[in-house]
Amino acid sequence: MSMGTSVLSLRMDRELLERLRAHAAKRGMSVQDYVVRTLMRNDFDERFHAAVEETERFYGVP
């Protein structure tokens, strides 16, 4: 199985980008590397699902 690459483009506000930069800098990483590392964490799927559920409850999505 060959693994290709894809591009993911994100639009985010300045405050979030600065927070990501600060977290990445603490670890001596680029923002891109920090985000990829975070997405690869074993618990990412669980945390993402919980965040989606919380957001849906907040906005009253059925």
Coordinates of C-alpha atoms in Angstrom, one line a residue:
M1 CA 0.0 0.0 0.0
S2 CA 1.5 3.3 -1.0
M3 CA 0.9 6.4 1.1
G4 CA 0.3 9.6 -0.8
T5 CA 0.0 13.1 0.6
S6 CA -2.8 15.6 0.6
V7 CA -3.2 19.2 1.5
L8 CA -5.4 20.4 4.3
S9 CA -6.1 24.1 4.4
L10 CA -7.5 25.8 7.5
R11 CA -8.9 29.2 8.1
M12 CA -8.6 30.3 11.7
D13 CA -8.7 33.4 13.7
R14 CA -5.5 35.2 14.8
E15 CA -6.0 34.2 18.5
L16 CA -6.2 30.5 17.7
L17 CA -3.2 30.7 15.4
E18 CA -1.2 32.4 18.1
R19 CA -2.2 29.8 20.7
L20 CA -1.0 27.1 18.3
R21 CA 2.2 28.9 17.6
A22 CA 2.9 29.1 21.4
H23 CA 2.2 25.4 22.0
A24 CA 4.4 24.5 19.0
A25 CA 7.2 26.8 20.1
K26 CA 7.2 25.2 23.6
R27 CA 8.0 21.9 21.9
G28 CA 10.5 23.4 19.4
M29 CA 8.1 22.5 16.5
S30 CA 6.5 24.3 13.6
V31 CA 2.8 24.8 13.7
Q32 CA 2.3 22.3 10.9
D33 CA 4.3 19.6 12.8
Y34 CA 2.5 20.3 16.0
V35 CA -1.0 20.0 14.3
V36 CA 0.0 16.8 12.5
R37 CA 1.4 15.3 15.8
T38 CA -1.8 16.2 17.6
L39 CA -4.0 14.6 14.9
M40 CA -1.9 11.4 15.1
R41 CA -2.3 11.0 18.8
N42 CA -4.1 7.8 19.8
D43 CA -6.8 9.7 21.7
F44 CA -7.6 12.3 19.0
D45 CA -10.7 10.5 17.7
E46 CA -12.2 10.2 21.1
R47 CA -11.4 13.9 22.0
F48 CA -12.7 15.1 18.6
H49 CA -15.9 13.1 19.0
A50 CA -16.5 14.5 22.5
A51 CA -15.8 18.1 21.2
V52 CA -18.3 17.6 18.4
E53 CA -21.0 16.3 20.8
E54 CA -20.4 19.2 23.2
T55 CA -20.7 21.7 20.3
E56 CA -23.9 20.1 19.1
R57 CA -25.3 20.3 22.6
F58 CA -24.3 24.0 22.9
Y59 CA -26.0 24.9 19.6
G60 CA -28.9 22.6 20.2
V61 CA -28.3 20.4 17.2
P62 CA -30.7 17.4 17.4

